[in-house]
PDB file of C-alpha atoms in Angstrom:
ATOM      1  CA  UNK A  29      -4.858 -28.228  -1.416  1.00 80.00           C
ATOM      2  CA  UNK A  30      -3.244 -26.799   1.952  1.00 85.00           C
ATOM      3  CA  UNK A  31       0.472 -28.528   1.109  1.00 90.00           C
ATOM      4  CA  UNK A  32       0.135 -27.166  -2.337  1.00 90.00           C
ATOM      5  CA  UNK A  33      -0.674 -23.717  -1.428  1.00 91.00           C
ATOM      6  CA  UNK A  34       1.770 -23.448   1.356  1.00 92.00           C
ATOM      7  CA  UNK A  35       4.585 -24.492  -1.863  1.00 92.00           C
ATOM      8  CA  UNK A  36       2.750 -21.655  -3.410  1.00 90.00           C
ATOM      9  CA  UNK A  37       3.600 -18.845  -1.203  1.00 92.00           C
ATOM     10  CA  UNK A  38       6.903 -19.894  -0.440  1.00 91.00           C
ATOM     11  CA  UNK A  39       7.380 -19.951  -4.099  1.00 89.00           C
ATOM     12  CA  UNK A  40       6.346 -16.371  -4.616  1.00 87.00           C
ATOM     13  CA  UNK A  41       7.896 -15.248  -1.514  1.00 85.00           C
ATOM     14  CA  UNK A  42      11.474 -16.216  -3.069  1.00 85.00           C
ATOM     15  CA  UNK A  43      10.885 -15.529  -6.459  1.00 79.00           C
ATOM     16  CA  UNK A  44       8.880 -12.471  -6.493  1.00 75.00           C
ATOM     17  CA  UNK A  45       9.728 -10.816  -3.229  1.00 73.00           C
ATOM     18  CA  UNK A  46       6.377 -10.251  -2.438  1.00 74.00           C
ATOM     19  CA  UNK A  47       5.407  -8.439   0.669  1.00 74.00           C
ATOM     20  CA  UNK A  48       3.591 -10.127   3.641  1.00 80.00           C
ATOM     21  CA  UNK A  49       0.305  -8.110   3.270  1.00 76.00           C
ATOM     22  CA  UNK A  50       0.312  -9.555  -0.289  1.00 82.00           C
ATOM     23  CA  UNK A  51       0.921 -13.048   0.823  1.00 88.00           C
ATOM     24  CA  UNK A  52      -1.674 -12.741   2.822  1.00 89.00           C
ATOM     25  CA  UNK A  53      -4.034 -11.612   0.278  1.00 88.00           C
ATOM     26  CA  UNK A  54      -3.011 -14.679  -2.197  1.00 91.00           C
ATOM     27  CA  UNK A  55      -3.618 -16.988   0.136  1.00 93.00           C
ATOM     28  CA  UNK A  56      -6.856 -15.601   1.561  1.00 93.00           C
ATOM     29  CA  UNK A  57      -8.130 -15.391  -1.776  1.00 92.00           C
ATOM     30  CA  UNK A  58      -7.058 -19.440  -2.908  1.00 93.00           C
ATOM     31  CA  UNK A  59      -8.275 -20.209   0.960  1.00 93.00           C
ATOM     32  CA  UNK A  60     -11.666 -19.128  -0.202  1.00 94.00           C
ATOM     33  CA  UNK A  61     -12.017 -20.526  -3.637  1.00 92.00           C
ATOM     34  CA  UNK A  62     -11.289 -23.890  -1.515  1.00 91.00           C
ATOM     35  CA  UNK A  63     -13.951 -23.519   0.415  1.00 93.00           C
ATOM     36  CA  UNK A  64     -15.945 -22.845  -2.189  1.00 91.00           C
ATOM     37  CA  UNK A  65     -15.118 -25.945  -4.339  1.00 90.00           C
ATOM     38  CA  UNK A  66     -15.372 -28.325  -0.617  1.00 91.00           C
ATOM     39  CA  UNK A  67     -18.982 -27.246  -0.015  1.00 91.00           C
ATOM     40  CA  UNK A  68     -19.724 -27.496  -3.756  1.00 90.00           C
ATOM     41  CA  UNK A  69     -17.694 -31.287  -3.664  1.00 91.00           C
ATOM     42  CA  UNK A  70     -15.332 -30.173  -6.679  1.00 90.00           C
ATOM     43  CA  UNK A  71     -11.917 -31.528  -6.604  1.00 89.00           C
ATOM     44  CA  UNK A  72      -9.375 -28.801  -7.521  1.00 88.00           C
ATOM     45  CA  UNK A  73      -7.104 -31.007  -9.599  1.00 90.00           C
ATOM     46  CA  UNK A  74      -9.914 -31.499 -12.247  1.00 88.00           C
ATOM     47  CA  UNK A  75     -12.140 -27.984 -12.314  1.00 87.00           C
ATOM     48  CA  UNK A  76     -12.680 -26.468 -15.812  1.00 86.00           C
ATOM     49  CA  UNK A  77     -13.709 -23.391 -16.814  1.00 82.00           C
ATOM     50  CA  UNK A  78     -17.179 -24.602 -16.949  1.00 86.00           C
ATOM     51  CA  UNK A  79     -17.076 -24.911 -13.132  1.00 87.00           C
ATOM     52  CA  UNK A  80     -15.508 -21.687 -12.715  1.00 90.00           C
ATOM     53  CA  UNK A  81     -18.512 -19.471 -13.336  1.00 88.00           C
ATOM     54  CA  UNK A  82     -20.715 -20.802 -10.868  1.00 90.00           C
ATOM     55  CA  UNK A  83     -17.900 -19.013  -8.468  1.00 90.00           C
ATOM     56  CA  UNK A  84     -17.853 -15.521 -10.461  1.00 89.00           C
ATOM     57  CA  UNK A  85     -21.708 -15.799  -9.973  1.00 90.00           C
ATOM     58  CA  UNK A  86     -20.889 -16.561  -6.275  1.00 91.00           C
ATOM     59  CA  UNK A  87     -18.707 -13.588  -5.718  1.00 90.00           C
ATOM     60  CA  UNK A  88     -20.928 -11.210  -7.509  1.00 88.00           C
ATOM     61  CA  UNK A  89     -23.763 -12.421  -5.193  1.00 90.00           C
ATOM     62  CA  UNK A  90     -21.475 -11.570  -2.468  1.00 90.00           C
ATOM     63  CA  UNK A  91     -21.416  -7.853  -3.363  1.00 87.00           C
ATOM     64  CA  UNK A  92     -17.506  -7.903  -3.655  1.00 86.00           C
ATOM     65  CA  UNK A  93     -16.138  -5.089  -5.577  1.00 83.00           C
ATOM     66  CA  UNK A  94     -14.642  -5.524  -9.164  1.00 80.00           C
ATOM     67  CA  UNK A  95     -11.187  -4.823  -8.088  1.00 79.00           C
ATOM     68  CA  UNK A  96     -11.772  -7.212  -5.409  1.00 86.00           C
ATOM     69  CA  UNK A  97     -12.962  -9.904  -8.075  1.00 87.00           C
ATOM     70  CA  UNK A  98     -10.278  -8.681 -10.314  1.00 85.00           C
ATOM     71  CA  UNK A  99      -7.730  -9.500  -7.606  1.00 86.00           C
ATOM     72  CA  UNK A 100      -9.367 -12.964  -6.444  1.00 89.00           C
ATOM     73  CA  UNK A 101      -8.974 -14.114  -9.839  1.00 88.00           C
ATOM     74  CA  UNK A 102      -5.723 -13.056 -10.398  1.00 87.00           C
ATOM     75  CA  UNK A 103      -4.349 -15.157  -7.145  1.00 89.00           C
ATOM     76  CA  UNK A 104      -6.468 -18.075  -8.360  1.00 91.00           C
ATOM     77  CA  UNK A 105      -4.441 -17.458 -12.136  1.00 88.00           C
ATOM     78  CA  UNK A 106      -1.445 -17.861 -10.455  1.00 90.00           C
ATOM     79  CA  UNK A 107      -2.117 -20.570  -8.535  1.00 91.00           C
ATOM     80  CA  UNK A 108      -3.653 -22.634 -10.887  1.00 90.00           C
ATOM     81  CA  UNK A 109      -0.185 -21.602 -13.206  1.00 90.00           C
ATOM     82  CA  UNK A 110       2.154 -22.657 -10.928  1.00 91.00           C
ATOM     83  CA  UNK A 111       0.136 -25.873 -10.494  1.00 91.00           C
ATOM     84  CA  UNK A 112       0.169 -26.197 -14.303  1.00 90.00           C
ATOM     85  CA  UNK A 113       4.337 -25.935 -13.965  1.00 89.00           C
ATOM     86  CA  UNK A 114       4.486 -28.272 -11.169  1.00 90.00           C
ATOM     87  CA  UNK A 115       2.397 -31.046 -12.989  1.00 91.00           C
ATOM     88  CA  UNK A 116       0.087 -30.938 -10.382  1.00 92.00           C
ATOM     89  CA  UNK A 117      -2.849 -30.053 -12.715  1.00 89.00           C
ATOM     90  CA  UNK A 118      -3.426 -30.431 -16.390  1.00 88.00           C
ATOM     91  CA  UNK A 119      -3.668 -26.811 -17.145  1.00 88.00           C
ATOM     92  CA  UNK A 120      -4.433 -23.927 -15.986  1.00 90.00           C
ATOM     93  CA  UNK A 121      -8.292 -23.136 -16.342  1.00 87.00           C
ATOM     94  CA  UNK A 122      -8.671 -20.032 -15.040  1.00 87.00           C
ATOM     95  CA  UNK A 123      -6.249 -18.615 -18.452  1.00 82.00           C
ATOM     96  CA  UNK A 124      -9.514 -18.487 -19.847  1.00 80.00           C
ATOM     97  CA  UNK A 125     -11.310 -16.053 -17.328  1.00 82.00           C
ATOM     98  CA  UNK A 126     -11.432 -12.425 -18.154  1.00 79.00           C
ATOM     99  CA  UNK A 127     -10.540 -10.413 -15.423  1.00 73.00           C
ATOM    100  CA  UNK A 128     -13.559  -7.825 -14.761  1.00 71.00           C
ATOM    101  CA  UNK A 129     -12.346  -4.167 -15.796  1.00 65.00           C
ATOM    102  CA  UNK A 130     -11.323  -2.086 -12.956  1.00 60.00           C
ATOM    103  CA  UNK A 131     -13.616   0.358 -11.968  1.00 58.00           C
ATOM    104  CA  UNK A 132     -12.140   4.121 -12.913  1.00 58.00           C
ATOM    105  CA  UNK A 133     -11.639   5.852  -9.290  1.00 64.00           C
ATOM    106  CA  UNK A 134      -9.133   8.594  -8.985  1.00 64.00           C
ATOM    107  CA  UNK A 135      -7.173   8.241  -5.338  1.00 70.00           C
ATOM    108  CA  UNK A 136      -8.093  10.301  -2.423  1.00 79.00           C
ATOM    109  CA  UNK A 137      -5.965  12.540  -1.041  1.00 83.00           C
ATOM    110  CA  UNK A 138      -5.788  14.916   1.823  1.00 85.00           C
ATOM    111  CA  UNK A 139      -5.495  19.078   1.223  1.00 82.00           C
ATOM    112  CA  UNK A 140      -2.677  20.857   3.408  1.00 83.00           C
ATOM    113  CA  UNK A 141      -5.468  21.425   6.512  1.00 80.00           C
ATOM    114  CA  UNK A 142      -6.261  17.784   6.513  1.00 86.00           C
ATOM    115  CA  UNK A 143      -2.521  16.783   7.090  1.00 88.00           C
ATOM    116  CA  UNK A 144      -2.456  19.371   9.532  1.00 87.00           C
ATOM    117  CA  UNK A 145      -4.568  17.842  11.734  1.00 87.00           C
ATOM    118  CA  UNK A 146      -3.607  14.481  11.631  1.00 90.00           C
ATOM    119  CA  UNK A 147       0.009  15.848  12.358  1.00 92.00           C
ATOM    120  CA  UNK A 148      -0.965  17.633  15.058  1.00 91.00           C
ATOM    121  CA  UNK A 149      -2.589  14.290  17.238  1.00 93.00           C
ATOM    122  CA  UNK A 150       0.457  12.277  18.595  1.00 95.00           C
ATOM    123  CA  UNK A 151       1.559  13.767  21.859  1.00 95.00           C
ATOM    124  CA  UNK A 152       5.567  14.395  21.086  1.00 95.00           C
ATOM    125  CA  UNK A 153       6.064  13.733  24.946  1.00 96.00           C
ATOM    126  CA  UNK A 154       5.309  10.462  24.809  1.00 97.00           C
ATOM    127  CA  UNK A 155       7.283   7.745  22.885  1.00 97.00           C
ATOM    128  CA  UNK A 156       4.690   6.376  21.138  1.00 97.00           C
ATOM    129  CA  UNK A 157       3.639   9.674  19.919  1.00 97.00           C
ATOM    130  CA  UNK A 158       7.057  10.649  18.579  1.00 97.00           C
ATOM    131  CA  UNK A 159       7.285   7.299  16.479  1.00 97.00           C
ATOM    132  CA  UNK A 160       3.704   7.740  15.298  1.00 97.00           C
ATOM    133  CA  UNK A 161       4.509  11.031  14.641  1.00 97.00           C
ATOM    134  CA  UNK A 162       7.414  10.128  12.558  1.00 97.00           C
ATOM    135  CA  UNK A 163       5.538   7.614  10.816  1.00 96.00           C
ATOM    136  CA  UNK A 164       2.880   9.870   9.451  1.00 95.00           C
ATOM    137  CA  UNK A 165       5.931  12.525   8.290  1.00 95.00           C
ATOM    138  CA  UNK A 166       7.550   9.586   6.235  1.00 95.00           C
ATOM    139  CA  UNK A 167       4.694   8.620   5.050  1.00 93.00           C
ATOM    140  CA  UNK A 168       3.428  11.988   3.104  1.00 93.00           C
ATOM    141  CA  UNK A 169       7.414  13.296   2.966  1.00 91.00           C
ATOM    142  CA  UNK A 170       8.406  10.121   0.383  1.00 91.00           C
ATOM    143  CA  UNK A 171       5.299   8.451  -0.355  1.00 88.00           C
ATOM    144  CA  UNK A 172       6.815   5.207   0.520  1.00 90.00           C
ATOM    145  CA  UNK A 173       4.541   1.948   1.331  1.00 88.00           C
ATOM    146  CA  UNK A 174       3.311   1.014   4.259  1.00 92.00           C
ATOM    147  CA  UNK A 175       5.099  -2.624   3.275  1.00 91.00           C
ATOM    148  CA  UNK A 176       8.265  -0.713   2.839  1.00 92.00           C
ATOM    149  CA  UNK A 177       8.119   1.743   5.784  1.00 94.00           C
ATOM    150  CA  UNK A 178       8.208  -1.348   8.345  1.00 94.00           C
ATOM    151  CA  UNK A 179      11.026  -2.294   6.355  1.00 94.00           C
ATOM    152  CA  UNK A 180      13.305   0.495   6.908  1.00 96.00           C
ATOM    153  CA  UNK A 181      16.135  -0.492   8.569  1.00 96.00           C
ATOM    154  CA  UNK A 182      18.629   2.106  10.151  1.00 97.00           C
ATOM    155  CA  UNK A 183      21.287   1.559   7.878  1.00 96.00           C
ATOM    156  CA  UNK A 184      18.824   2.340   5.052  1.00 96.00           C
ATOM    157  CA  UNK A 185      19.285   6.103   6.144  1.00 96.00           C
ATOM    158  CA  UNK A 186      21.483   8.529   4.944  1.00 96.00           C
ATOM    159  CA  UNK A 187      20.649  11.244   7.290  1.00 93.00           C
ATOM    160  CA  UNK A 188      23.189  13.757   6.105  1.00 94.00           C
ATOM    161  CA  UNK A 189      22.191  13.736   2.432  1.00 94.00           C
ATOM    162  CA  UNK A 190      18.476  12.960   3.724  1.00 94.00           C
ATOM    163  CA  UNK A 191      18.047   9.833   1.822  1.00 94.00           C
ATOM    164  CA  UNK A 192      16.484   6.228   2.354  1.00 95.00           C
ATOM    165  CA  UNK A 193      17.294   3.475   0.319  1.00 95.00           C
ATOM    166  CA  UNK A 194      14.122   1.345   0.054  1.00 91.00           C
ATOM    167  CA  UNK A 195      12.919  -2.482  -0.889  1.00 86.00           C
ATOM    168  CA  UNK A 196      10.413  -1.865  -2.777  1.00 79.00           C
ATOM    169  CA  UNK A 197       7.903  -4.346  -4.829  1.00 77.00           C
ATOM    170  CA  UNK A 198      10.415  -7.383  -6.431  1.00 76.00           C
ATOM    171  CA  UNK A 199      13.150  -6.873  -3.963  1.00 80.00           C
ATOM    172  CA  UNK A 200      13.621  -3.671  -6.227  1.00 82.00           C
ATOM    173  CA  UNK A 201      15.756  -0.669  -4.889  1.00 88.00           C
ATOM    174  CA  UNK A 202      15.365   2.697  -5.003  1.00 88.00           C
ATOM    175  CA  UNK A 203      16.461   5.743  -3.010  1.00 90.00           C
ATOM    176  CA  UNK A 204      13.929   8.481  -1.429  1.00 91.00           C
ATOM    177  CA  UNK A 205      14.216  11.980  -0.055  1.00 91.00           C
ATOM    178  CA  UNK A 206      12.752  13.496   3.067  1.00 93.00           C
ATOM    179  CA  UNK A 207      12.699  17.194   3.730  1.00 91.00           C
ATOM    180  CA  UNK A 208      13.913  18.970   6.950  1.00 92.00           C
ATOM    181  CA  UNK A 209      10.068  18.815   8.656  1.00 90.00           C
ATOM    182  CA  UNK A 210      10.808  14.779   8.679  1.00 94.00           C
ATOM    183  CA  UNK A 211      14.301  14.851   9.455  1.00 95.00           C
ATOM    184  CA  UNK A 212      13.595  17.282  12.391  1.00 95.00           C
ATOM    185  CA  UNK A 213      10.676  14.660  13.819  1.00 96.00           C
ATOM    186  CA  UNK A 214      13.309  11.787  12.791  1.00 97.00           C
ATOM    187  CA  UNK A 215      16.057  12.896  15.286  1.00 97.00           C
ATOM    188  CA  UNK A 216      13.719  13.204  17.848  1.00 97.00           C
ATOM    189  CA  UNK A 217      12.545   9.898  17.664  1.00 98.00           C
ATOM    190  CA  UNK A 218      15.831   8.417  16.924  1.00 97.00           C
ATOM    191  CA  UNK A 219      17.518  10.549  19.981  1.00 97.00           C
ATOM    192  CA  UNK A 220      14.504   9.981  22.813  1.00 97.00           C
ATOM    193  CA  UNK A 221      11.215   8.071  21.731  1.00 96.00           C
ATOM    194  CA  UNK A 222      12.902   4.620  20.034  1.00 97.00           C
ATOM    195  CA  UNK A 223      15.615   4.554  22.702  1.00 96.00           C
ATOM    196  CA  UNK A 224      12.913   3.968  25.227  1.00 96.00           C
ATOM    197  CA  UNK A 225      10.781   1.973  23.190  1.00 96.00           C
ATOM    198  CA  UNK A 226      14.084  -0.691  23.011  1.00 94.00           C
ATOM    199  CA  UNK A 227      13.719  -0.709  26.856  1.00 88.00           C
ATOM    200  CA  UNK A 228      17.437  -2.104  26.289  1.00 85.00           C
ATOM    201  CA  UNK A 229      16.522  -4.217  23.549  1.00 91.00           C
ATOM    202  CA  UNK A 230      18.228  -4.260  20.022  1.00 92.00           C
ATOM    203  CA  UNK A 231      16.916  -3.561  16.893  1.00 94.00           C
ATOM    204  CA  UNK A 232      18.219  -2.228  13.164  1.00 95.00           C
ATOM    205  CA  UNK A 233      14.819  -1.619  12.119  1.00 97.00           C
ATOM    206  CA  UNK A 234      13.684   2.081  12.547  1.00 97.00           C
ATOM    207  CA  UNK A 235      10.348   1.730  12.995  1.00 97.00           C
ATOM    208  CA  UNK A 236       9.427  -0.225  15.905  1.00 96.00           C
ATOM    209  CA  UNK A 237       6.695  -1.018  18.797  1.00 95.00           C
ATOM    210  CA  UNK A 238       6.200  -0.834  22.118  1.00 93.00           C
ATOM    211  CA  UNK A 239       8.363  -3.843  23.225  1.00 93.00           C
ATOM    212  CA  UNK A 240      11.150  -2.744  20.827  1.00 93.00           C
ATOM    213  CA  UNK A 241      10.195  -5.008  17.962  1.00 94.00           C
ATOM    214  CA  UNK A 242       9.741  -4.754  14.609  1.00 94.00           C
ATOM    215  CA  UNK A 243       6.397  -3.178  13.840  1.00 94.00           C
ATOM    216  CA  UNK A 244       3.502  -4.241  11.464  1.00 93.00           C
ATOM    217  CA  UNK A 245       1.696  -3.158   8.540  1.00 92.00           C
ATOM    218  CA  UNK A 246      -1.289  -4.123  10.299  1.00 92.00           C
ATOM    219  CA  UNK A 247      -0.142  -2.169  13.218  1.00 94.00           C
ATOM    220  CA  UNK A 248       0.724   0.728  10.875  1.00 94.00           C
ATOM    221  CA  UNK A 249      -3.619   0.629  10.138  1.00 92.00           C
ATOM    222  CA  UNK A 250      -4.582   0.738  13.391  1.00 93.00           C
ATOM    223  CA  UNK A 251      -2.162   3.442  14.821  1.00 94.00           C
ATOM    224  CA  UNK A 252      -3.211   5.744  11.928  1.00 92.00           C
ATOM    225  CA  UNK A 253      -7.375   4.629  12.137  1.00 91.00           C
ATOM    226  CA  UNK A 254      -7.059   5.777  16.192  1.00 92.00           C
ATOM    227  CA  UNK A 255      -5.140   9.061  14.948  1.00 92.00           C
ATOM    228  CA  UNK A 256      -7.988  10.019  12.503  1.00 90.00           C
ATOM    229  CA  UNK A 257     -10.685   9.297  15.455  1.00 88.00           C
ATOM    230  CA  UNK A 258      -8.656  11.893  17.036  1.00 88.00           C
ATOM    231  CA  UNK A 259      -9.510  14.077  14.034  1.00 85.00           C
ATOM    232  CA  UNK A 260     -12.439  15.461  12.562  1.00 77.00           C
ATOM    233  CA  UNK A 261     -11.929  14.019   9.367  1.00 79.00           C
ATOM    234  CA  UNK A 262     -14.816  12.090   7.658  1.00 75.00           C
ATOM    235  CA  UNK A 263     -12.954  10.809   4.467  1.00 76.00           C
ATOM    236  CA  UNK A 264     -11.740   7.548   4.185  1.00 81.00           C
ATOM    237  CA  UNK A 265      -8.213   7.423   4.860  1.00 85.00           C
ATOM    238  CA  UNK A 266      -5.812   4.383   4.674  1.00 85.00           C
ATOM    239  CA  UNK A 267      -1.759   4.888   5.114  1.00 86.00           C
ATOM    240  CA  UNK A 268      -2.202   4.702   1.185  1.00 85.00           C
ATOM    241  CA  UNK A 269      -3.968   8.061   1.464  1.00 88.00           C
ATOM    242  CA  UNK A 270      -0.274   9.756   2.496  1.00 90.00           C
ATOM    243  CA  UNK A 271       1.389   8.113  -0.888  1.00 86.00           C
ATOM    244  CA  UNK A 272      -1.717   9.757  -3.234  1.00 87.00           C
ATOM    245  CA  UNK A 273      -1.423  12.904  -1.358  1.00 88.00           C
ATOM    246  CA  UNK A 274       2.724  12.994  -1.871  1.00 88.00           C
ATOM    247  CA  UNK A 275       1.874  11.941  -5.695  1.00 86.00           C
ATOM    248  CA  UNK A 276      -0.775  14.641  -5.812  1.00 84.00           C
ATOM    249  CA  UNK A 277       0.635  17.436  -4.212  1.00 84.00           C
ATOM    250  CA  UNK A 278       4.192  16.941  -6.083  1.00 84.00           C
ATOM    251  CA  UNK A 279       2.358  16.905  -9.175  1.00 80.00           C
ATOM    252  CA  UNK A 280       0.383  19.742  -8.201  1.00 78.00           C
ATOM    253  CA  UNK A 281       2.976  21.910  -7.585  1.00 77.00           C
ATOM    254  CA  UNK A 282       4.556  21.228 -11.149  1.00 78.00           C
ATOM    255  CA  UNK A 283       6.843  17.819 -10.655  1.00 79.00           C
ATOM    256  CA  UNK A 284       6.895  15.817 -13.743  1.00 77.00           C
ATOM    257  CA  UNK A 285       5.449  12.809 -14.199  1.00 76.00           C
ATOM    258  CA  UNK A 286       8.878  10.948 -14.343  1.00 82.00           C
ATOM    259  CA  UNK A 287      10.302  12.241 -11.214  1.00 80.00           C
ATOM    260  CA  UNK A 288       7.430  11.158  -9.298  1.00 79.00           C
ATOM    261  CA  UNK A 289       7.155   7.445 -10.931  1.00 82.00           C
ATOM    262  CA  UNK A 290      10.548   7.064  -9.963  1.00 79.00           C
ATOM    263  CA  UNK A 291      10.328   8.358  -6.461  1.00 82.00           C
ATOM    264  CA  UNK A 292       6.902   6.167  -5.965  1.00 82.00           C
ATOM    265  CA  UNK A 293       8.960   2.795  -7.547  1.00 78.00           C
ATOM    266  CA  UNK A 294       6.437   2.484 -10.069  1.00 76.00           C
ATOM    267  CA  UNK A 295       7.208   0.245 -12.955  1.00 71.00           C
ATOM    268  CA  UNK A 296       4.963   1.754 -15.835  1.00 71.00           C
ATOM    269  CA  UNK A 297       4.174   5.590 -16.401  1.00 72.00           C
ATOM    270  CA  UNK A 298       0.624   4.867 -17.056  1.00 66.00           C
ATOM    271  CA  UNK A 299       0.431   3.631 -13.089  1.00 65.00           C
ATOM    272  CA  UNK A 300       1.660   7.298 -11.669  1.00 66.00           C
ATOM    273  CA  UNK A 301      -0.787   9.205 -14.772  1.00 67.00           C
ATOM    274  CA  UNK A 302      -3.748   8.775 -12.622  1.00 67.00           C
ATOM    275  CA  UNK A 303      -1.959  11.467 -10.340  1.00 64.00           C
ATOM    276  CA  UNK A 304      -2.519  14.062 -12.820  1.00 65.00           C
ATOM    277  CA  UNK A 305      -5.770  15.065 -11.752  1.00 57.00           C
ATOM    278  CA  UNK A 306      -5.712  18.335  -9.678  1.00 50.00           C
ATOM    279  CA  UNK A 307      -7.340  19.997  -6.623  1.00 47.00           C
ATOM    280  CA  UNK A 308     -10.350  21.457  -6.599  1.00 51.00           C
ATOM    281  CA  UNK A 309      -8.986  24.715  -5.422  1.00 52.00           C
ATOM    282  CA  UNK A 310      -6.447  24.779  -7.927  1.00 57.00           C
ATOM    283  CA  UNK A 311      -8.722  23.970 -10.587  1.00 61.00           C
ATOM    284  CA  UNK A 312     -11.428  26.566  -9.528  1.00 64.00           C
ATOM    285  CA  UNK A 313      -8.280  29.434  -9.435  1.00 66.00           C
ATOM    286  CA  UNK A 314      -7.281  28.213 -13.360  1.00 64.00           C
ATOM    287  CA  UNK A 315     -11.133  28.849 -14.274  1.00 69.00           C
ATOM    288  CA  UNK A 316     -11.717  31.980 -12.329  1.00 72.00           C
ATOM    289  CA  UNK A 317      -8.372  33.348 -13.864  1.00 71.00           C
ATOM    290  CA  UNK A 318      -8.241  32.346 -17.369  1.00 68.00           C
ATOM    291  CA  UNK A 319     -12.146  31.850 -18.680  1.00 67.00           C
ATOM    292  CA  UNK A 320     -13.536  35.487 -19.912  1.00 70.00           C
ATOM    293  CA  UNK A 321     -16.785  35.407 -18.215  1.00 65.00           C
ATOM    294  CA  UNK A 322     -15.703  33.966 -15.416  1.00 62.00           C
ATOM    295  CA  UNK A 323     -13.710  36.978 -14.342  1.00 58.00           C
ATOM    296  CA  UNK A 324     -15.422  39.875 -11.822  1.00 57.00           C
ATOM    297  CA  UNK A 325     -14.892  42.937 -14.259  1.00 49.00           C
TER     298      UNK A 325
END
């Protein structure tokens, strides 16, 4: 299966212009299913649909998420498509799988004290803390992607009009905005911490580490998990976190729902609608204000 799956990726790395984190994903989740049919001695040219619920049993006994079963399945469909195309298989057997419905869980997102506090860890001395600094700023100030921020090259940026033109999902473009806060923690980077990170080096990408290369989404997780041991935060918080809380506090402070699908690059309005939900704080004020025996008289 390896030589077909490595025709695979390369085929939806061309065609679909799908991020590296995603890659990964497809193939971790087709490495797996390999496995799977090897220790069970399946051939994958000739598995039916029959043979494929023995697996969905398997991955329920493995306490995986439905999303994460969702997903699994959805790699294998695509797989087992292209192989279809290709003439490799017969047909694609997983077309008759239903995907399990995704559970219904509203983002997280952090309140104006929680940013605070992250914002306030990297030491702006120090190189490293002026890029992670910036990184955490472009994160919440456009709600970008952690696959597009390590993507941003320098000639993406517009400083004077504050704008970044991004690569989003499908080798789509689209432009952002940042705000003075970023552009402030931007020039300081660009003008002190990323000149010595290049240590004479050259790079076009703005984002980089500390031997002046391009930098990592998986990098991108670990700087921000050490910044939030740094904190006394106890949620759960992923560089996706920053993109909910741009969503949620844009919508919260009366952006349409338009603006903000465009801004995020999201395809379908339904996507951004789950950012309609409000803060707790905000909700509580409507109540207190509006509901007649709610009010102190």
């Amino acid at each position: 299966m390896n030589k077909y799956l490595d025709m695979f990726l390369k085929h939806i790395k061309i065609n679909r212009g799908y991020s590296s984190y995603t890659l990964d994903n497809y193939e971790a989740d087709i490495n797996e299913f390999n496995l799977y049919l090897e220790k069970s001695n399946l051939d994958f040219k000739k598995i039916d649909y029959h043979q494929i619920k023995p697996y969905l049993m398997h991955l329920h006994d493995l306490k995986y998420k439905r999303t994460t079963i969702s997903r699994k399945l959805s790699s294998l469909r695509s797989f087992y498509k292209y192989l279809s195309k290709e003439g490799i298989v017969a047909d694609n057997p997983f077309i008759l799988v239903s995907l399990p419905k995704k559970e219904k869980k509203l983002p997280s997102f952090l309140y104006y004290n929680e940013l605070d506090d992250l914002f306030e860890v990297p030491n702006m001395d120090e190189p490293l803390g002026q890029r992670n600094r910036l990184i955490l700023e472009l994160l919440y100030a456009t709600g970008i992607r952690v696959s597009e921020l390590v993507n941003i090259k320098l000639s993406d940026i517009d400083s004077f009009n504050k704008v970044i033109t991004i690569t989003g999902k499908g080798n789509k473009m689209r432009e952002v905005l940042y705000g003075e806060y970023c552009k402030e923690y931007m020039d300081i980077y660009l003008n002190d911490g990323r000149i010595r990170l290049l240590k004479n080096k050259k790079s076009d990408h703005l984002i980089i580490n500390n031997r002046g290369d391009a930098i990592t989404t998986r990098s991108i997780r670990y700087i921000l998990n050490n910044i939030i041991k740094e904190t006394a935060l106890k949620k759960h918080i992923t560089p996706h976190t920053l993109r909910h809380t741009f969503a949620t506090h844009l919508i919260d402070s009366g952006a349409d729902l338009l603006t903000v699908q465009e801004l995020l690059g999201h395809e379908s309005l339904s996507t951004t609608q789950i950012y309609t939900h409000i803060t707790n704080e905000r909700l509580r004020n409507v109540y207190l204000k509006s509901h007649p025996r709610a009010r102190d008289e």
